[in-house]
Backbone as numpy.savetxt, mean C-alpha at the origin, in Angstrom:
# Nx Ny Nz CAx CAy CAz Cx Cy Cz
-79.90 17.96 -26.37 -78.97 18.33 -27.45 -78.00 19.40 -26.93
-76.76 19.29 -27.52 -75.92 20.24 -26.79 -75.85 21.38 -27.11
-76.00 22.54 -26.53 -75.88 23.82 -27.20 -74.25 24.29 -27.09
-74.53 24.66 -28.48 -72.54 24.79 -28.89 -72.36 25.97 -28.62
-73.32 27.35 -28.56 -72.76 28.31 -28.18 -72.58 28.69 -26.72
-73.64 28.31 -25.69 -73.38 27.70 -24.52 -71.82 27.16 -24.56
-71.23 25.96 -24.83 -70.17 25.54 -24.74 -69.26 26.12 -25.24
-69.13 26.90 -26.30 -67.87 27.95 -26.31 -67.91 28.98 -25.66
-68.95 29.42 -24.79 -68.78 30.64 -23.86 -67.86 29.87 -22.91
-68.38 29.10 -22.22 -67.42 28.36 -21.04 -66.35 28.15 -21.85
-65.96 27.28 -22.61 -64.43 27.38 -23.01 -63.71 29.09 -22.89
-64.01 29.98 -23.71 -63.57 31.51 -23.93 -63.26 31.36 -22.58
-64.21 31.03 -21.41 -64.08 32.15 -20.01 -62.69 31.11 -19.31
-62.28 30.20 -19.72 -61.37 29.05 -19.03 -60.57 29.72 -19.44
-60.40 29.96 -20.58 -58.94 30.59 -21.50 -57.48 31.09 -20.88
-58.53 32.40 -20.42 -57.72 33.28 -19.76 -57.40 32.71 -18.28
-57.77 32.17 -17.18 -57.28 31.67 -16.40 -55.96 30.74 -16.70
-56.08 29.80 -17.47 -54.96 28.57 -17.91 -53.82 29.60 -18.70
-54.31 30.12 -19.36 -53.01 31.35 -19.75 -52.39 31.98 -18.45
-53.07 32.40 -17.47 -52.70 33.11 -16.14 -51.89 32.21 -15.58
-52.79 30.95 -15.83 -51.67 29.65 -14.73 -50.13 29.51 -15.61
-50.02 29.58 -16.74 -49.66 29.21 -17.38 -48.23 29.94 -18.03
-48.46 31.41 -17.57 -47.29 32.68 -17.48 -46.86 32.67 -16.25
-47.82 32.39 -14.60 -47.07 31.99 -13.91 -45.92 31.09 -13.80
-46.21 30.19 -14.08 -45.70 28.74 -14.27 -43.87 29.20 -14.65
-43.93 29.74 -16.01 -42.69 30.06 -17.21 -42.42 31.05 -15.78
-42.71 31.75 -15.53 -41.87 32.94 -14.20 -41.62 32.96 -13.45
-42.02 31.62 -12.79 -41.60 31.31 -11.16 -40.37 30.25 -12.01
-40.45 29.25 -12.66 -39.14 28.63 -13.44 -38.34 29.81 -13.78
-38.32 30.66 -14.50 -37.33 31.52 -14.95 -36.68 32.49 -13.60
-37.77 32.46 -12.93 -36.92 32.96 -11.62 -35.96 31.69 -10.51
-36.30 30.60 -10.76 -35.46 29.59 -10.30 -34.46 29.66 -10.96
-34.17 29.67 -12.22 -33.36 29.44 -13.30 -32.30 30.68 -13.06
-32.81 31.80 -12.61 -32.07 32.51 -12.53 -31.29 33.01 -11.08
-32.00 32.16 -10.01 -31.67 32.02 -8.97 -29.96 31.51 -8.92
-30.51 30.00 -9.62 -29.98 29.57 -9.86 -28.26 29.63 -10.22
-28.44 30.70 -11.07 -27.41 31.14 -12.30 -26.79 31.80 -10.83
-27.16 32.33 -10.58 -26.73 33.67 -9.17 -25.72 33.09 -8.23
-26.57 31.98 -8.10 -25.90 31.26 -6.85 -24.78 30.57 -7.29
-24.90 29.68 -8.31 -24.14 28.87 -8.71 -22.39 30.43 -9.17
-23.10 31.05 -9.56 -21.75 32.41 -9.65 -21.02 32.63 -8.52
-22.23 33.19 -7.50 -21.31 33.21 -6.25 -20.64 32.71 -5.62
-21.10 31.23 -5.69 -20.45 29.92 -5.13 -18.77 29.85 -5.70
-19.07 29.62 -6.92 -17.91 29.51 -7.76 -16.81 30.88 -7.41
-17.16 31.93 -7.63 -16.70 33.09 -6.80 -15.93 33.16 -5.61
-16.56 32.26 -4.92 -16.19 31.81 -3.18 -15.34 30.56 -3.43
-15.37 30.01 -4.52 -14.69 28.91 -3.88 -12.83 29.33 -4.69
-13.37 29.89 -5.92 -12.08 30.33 -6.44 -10.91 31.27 -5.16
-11.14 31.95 -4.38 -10.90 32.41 -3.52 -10.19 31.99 -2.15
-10.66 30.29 -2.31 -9.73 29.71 -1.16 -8.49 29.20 -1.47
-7.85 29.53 -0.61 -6.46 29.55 -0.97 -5.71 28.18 0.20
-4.64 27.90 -0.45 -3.92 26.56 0.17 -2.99 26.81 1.39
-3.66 26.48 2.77 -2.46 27.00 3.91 -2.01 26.17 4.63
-2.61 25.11 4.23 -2.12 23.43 5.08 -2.56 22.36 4.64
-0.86 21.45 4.03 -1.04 20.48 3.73 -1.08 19.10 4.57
-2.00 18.32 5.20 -2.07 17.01 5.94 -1.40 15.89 5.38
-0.88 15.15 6.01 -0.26 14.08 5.37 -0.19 13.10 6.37
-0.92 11.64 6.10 -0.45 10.64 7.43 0.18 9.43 6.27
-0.03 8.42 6.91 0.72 6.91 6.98 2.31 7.31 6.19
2.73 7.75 6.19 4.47 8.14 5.28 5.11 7.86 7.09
6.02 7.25 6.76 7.11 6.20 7.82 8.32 6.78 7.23
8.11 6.07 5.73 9.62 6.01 5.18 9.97 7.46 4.74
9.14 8.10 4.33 8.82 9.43 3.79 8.81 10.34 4.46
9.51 11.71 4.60 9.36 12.70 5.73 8.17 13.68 4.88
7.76 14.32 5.44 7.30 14.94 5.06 7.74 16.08 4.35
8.53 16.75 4.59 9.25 17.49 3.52 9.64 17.03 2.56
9.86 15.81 2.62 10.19 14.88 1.21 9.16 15.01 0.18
8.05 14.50 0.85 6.83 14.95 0.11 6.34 15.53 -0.65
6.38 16.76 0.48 6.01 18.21 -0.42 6.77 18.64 -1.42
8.46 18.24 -0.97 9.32 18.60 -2.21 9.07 18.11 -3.61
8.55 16.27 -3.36 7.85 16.09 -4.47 7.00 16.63 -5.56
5.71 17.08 -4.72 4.97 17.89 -5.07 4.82 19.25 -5.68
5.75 19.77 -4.82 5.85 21.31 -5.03 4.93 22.18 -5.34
4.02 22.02 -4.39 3.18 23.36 -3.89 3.55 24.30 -2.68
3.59 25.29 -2.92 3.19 26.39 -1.67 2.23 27.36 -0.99
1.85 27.46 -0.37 1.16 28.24 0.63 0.73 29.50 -0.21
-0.67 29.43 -0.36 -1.22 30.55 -1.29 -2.00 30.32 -2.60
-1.91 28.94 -3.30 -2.07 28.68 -4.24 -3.46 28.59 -4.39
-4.63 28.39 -5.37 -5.61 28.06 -5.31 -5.76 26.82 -4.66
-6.64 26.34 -3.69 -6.80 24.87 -3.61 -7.89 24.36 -4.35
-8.57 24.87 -5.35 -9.51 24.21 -6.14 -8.71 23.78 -7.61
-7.72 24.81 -7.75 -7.14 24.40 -8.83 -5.72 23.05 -8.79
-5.65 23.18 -7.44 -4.90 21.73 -7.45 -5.57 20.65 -7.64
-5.12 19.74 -8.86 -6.02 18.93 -9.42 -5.14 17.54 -8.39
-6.50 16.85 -7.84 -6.30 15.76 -6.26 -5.32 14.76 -7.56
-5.74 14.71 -9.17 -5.18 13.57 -9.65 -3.71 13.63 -9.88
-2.95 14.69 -10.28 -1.75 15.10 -10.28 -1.29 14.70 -9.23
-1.47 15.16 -7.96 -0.82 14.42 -6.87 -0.59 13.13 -6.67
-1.84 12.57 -6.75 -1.68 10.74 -6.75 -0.85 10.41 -7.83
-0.30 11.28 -8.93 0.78 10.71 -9.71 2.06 11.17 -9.94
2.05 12.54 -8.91 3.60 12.92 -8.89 3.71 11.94 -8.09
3.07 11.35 -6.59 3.74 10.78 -5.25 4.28 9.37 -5.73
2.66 8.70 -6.79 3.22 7.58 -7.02 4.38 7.07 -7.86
5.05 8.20 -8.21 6.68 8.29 -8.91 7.76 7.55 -7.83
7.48 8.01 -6.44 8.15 7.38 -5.48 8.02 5.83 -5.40
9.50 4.82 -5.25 9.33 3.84 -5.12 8.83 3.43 -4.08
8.93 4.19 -2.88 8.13 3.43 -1.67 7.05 3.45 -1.41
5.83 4.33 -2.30 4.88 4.69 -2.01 3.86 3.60 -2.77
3.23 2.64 -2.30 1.98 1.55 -3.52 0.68 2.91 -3.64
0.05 3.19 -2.67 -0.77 4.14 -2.58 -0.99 4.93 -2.50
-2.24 5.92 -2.75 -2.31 7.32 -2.52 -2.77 7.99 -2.45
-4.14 8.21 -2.03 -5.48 9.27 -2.03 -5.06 10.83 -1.14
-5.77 11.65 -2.18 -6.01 13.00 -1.64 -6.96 13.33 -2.10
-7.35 14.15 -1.42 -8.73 14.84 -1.20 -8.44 16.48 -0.46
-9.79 17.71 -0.97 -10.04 18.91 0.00 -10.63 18.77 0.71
-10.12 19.38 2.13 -11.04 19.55 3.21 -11.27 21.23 2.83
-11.96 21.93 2.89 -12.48 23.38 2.69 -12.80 23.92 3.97
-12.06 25.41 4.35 -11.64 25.93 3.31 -10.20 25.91 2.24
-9.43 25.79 3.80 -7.88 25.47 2.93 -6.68 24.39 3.21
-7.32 23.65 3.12 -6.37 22.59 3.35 -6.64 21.03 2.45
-5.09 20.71 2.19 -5.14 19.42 1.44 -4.89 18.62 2.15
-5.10 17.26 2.17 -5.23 16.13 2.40 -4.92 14.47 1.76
-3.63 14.42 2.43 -3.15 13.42 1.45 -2.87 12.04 2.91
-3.30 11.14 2.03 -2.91 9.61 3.06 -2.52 8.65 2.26
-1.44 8.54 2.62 -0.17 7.53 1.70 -0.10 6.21 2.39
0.22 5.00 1.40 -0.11 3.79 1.98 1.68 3.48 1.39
2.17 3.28 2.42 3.95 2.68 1.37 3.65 1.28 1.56
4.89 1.21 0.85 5.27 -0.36 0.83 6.11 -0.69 2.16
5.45 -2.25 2.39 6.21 -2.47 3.42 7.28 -3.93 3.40
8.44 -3.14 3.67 9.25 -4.65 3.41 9.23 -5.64 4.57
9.54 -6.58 3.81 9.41 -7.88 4.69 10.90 -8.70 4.80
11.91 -8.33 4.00 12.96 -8.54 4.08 14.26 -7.74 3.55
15.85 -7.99 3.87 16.36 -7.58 2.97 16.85 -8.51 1.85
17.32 -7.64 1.16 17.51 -9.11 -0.39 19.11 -8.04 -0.75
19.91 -9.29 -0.79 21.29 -8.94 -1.66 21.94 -9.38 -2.29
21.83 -9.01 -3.35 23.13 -8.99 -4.63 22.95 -7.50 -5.08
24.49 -7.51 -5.96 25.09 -6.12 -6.24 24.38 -5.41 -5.50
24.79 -5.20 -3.83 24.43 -4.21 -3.19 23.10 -4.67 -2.28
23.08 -4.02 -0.67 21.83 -4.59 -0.61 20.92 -3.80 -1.23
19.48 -4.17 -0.90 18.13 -3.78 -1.22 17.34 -4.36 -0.48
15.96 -3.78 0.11 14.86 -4.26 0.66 14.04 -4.64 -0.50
13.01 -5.66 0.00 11.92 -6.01 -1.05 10.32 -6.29 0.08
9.78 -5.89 -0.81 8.16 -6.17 -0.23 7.52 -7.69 -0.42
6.37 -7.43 0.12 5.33 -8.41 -0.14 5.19 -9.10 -1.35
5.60 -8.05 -2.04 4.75 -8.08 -3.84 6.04 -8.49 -4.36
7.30 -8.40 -3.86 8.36 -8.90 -4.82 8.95 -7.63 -4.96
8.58 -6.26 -4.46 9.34 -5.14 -5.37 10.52 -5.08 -4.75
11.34 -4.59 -5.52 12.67 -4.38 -5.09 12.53 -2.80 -4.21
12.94 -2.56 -3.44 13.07 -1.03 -3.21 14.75 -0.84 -2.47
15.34 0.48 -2.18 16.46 0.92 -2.30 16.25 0.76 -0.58
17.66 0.66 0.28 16.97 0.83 1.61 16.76 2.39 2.29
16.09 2.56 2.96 15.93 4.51 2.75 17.38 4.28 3.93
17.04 5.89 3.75 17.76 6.88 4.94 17.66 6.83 6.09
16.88 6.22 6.86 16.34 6.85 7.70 16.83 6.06 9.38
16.58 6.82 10.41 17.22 5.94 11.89 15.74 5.22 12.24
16.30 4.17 11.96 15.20 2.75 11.98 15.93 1.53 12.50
15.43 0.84 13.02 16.22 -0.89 13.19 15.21 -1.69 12.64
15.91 -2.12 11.36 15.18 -3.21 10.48 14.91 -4.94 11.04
14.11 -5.26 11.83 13.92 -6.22 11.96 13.89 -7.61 11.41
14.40 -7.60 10.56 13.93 -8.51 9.21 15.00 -9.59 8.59
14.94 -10.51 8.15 15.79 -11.42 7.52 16.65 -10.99 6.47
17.24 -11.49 6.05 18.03 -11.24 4.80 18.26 -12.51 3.45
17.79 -11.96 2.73 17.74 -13.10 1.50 19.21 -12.69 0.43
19.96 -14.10 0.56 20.95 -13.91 -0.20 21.43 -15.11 -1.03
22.27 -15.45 -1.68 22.96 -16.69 -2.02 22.23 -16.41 -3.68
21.27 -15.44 -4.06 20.52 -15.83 -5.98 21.68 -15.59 -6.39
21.74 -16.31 -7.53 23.28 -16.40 -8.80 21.89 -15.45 -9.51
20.98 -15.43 -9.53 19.87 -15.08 -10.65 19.53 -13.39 -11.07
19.84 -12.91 -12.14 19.32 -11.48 -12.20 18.32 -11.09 -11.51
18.69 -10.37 -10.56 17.20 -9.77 -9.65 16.09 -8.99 -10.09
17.00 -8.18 -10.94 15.78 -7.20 -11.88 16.70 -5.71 -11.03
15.84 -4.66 -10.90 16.30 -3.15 -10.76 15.19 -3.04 -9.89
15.78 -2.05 -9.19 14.61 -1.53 -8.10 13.87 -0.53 -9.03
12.57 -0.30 -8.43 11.35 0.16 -8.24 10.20 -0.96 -9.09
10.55 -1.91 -9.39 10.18 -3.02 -9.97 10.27 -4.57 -9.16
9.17 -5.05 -9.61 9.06 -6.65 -9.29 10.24 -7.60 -9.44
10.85 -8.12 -8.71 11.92 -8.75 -9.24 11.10 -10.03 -10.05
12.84 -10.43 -11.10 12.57 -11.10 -11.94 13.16 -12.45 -11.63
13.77 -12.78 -10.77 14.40 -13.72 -9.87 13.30 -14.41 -9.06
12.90 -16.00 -9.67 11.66 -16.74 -8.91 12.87 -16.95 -7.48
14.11 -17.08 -7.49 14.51 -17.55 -5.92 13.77 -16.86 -4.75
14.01 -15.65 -5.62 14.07 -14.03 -4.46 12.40 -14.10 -4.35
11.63 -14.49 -5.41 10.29 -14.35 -4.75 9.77 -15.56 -3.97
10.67 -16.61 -3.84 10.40 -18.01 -3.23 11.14 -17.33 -1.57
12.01 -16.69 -1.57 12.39 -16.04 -0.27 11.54 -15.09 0.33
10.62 -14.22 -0.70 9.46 -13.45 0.01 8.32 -14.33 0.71
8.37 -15.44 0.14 7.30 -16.30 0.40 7.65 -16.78 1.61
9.10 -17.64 1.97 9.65 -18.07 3.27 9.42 -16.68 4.41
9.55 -15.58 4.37 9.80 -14.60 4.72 8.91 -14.35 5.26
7.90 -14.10 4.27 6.30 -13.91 5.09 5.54 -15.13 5.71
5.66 -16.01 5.38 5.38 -17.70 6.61 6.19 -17.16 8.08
7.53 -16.81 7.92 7.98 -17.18 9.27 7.45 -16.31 9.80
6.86 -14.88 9.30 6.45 -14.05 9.95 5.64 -14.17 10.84
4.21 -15.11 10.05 3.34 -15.17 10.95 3.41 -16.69 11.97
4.80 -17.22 12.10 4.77 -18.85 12.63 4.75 -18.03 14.34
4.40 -19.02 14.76 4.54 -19.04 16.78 5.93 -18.70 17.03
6.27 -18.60 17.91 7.58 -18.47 18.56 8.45 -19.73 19.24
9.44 -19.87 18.92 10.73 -19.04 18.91 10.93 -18.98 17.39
10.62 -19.74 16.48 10.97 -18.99 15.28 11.06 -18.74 14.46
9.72 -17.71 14.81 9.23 -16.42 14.36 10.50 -15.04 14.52
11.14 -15.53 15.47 12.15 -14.35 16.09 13.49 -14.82 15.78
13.62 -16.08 15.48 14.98 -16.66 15.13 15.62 -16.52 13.79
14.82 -15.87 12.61 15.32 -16.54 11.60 15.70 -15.00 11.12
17.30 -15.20 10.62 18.52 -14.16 10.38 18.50 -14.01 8.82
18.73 -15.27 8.38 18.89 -15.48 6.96 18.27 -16.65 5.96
18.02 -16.43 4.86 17.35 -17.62 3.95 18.37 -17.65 2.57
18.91 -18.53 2.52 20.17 -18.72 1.74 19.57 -19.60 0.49
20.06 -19.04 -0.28 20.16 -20.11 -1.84 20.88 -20.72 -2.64
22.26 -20.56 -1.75 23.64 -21.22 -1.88 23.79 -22.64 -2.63
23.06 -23.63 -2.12 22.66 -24.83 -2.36 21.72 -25.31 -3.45
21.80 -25.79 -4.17 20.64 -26.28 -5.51 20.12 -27.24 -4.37
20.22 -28.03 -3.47 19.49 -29.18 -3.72 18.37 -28.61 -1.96
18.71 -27.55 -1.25 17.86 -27.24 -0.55 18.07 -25.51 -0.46
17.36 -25.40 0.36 16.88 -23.68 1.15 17.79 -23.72 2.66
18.69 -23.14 2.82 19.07 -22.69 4.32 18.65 -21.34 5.05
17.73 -21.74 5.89 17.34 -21.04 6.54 18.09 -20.68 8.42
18.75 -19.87 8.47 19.87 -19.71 9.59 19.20 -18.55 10.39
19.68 -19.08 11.32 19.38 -18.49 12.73 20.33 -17.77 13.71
19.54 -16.45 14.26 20.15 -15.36 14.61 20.91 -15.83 15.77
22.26 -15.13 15.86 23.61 -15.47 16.57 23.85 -16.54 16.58
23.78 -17.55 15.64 24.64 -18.59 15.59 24.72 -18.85 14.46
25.39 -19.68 13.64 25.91 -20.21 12.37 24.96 -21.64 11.89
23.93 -22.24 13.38 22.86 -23.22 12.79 21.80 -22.69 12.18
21.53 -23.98 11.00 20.58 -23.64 10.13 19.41 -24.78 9.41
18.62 -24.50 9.31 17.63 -25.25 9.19 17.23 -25.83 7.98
17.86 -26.85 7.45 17.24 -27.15 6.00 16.08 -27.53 5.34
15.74 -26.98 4.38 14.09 -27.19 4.28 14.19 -27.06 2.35
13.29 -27.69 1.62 12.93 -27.94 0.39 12.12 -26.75 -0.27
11.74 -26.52 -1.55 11.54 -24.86 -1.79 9.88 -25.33 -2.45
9.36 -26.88 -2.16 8.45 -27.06 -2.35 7.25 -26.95 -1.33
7.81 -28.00 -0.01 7.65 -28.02 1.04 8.22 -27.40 2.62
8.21 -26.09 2.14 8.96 -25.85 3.22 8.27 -25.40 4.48
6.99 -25.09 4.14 5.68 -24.32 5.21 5.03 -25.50 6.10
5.63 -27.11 5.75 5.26 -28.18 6.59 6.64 -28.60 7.41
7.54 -27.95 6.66 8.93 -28.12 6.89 9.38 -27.36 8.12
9.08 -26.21 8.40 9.67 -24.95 9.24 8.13 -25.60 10.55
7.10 -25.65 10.10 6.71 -26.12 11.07 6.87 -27.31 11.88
7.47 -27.92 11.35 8.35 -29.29 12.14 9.68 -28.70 12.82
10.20 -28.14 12.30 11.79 -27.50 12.80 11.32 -26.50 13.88
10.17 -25.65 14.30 9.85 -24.88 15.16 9.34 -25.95 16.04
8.75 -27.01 15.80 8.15 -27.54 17.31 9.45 -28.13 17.69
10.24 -28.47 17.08 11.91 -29.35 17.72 12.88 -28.53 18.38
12.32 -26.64 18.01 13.46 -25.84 18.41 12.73 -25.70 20.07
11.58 -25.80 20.03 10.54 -25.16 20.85 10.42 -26.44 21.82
10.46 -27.72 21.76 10.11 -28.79 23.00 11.38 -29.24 23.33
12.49 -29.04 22.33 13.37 -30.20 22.89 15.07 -29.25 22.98
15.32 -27.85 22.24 16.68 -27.68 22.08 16.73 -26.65 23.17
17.30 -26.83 23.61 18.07 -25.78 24.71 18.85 -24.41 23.55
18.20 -23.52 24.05 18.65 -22.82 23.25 19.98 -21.48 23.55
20.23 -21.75 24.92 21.57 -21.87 25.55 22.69 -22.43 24.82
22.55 -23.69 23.94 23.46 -24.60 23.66 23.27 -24.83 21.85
22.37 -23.53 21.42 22.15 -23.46 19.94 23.34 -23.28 19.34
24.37 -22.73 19.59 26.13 -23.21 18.58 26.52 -24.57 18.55
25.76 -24.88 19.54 26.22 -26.66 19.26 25.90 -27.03 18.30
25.13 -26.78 17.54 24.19 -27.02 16.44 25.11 -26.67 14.86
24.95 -27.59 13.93 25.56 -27.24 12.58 24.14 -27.14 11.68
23.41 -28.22 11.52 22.33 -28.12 10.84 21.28 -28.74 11.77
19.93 -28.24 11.19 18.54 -29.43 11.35 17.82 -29.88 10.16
17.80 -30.64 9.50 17.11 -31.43 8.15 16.07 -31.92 8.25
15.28 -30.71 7.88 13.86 -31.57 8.05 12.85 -31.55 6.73
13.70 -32.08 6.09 13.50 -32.26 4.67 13.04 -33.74 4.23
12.95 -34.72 4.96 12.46 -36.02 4.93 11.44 -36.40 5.96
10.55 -37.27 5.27 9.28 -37.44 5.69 9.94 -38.09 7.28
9.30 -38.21 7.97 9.19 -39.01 9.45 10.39 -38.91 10.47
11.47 -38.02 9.74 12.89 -37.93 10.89 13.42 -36.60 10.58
13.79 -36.12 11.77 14.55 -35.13 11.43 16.13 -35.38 11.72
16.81 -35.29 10.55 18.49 -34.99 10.71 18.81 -33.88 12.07
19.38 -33.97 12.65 20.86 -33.20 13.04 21.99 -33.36 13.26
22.44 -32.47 12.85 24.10 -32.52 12.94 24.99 -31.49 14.62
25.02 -32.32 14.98 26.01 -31.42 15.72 27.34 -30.90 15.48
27.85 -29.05 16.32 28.83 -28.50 15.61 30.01 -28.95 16.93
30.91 -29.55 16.17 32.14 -30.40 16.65 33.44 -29.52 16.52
32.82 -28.27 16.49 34.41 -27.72 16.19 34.50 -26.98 17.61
C-alpha cells in the first residue's frame, strides 16, 4: 500500500530543485535576450555610420558614367544604408537605353550598380533616324564615338510609334526580325546586308553594302529565302563584279531570278 506521506516528502524535496532549474532557465534567456538587444544596437549603430565613397558601375557602353550618376544624384558622404538599392533601379530605369538594373551594397562604403542596356540591332528611319532593339524599342541614336555596324530599315509609310517605346509599325518589327536572321547567317551575308527596304507592297528589298544590288525576298518566307540568296552569293557570284548586279529573286520555289545591271 502506498504511503502518502512518504510520497509527499519526496515530492516537497523535488520542488525546490525544478524551481532552481527553472529561474535558471528565465535568466540565462533573459540574458540572451538582452545580449541580444545590445548587439543588435551596436550593429545598427555601426552600420548607420557608413558612409558612401564609391560608386561601381559596369555593363553601361551607351551610358558614361557621369551620365549615370547625374541621373541618380548622389554624393560622396551620404549614408549608404539609407540609399534605398530600389530607387535606383527606378531612377536608371527612366533611361531609354537601359532594359536592366540591379544594385546592391558592398560594405563598408560602396555601391554597386550593373546595368544591362539595350542593344540595337539596327537603324530604323522615318521622321528622323532612330535605332531599335531586339524587342522592337525604338531608341534615339546616342552621342557617342562608335561605328554602328548595322543595317538600316527604311521605306514604312506606317506610324512607327515614339521612342522609348515598342514600335507600333508590324513592317519595322518584320525588319527586326530580318535583321536579327542575317545576323546570325554564315558569311558573306552576314556582312553584306546595308539595307531592308519596304518600298514595295509585293516584296522586302534587302540591299547590299557598296552597291545598289538587292535581294528580293517575301515577308513570309524570307529565312528560307536569304538562305538560298547566301549560298548563290557564296558558290557562284564574283563579288568583284557585284554592280553588275540589279536584283536576285529568290522569291519562287525552284529558280532564282537575276537581273543584270546594264547601265
Amino acid at each position: 500500500m502506498l504511503d502518502k506521506k512518504k510520497y509527499q516528502r519526496k515530492r516537497t524535496k523535488k520542488s525546490p530543485k525544478a524551481l532552481f532549474l527553472y529561474l535558471l532557465i528565465v535568466a540565462v534567456l533573459s540574458g540572451l535576450a538582452y545580449g541580444y538587444r545590445t548587439l543588435n544596437t551596436h550593429l545598427q549603430e555601426r552600420l548607420s555610420q557608413f558612409e558612401l565613397s564609391d560608386i561601381q558601375i559596369s555593363g553601361n557602353e551607351i551610358l558614361s558614367k557621369s551620365q549615370v550618376l547625374a541621373m541618380l544624384g548622389l554624393k560622396q558622404g551620404e549614408k549608404l544604408l539609407k540609399i534605398s538599392v530600389n530607387d535606383v533601379v527606378k531612377k536608371l530605369k527612366e533611361s531609354q537605353y537601359i532594359r536592366a538594373v540591379t544594385a546592391s551594397y558592398s560594405l563598408p562604403s560602396t555601391l554597386r550598380i550593373n546595368i544591362h542596356e539595350r542593344q540595337a540591332v539596327a537603324f530604323l528611319y522615318g521622321r528622323g533616324l532612330n535605332m531599335i532593339d531586339a524587342e522592337a524599342f525604338i531608341l534615339p541614336v546616342p552621342e557617342i564615338n562608335k561605328r554602328w555596324d548595322l543595317p538600316v530599315i527604311t521605306g514604312i509609310n506606317e506610324n512607327l510609334g515614339i521612342q522609348g517605346a515598342e514600335t507600333t509599325s508590324e513592317s519595322a518589327k518584320l525588319g527586326v526580325e530580318i535583321a536579327r536572321y542575317v545576323a546570325i547567317m554564315e558569311m558573306p551575308l552576314k556582312a553584306m546586308v546595308s539595307e531592308i527596304n519596304f518600298s514595295h507592297k509585293d516584296y522586302v528589298s534587302v540591299y547590299i553594302t557598296g552597291s545598289s544590288a538587292e535581294i528580293r525576298v517575301d515577308s513570309k518566307n524570307y529565312q528560307d529565302q536569304l538562305f538560298i540568296a547566301s549560298r548563290y552569293l557564296k558558290d557562284y557570284q564574283d563579288y568583284n563584279k557585284i554592280d553588275d548586279l540589279e536584283y536576285v529573286d529568290v522569291r519562287f520555289n525552284g529558280q532564282i531570278i537575276i537581273k543584270e545591271n546594264k547601265a
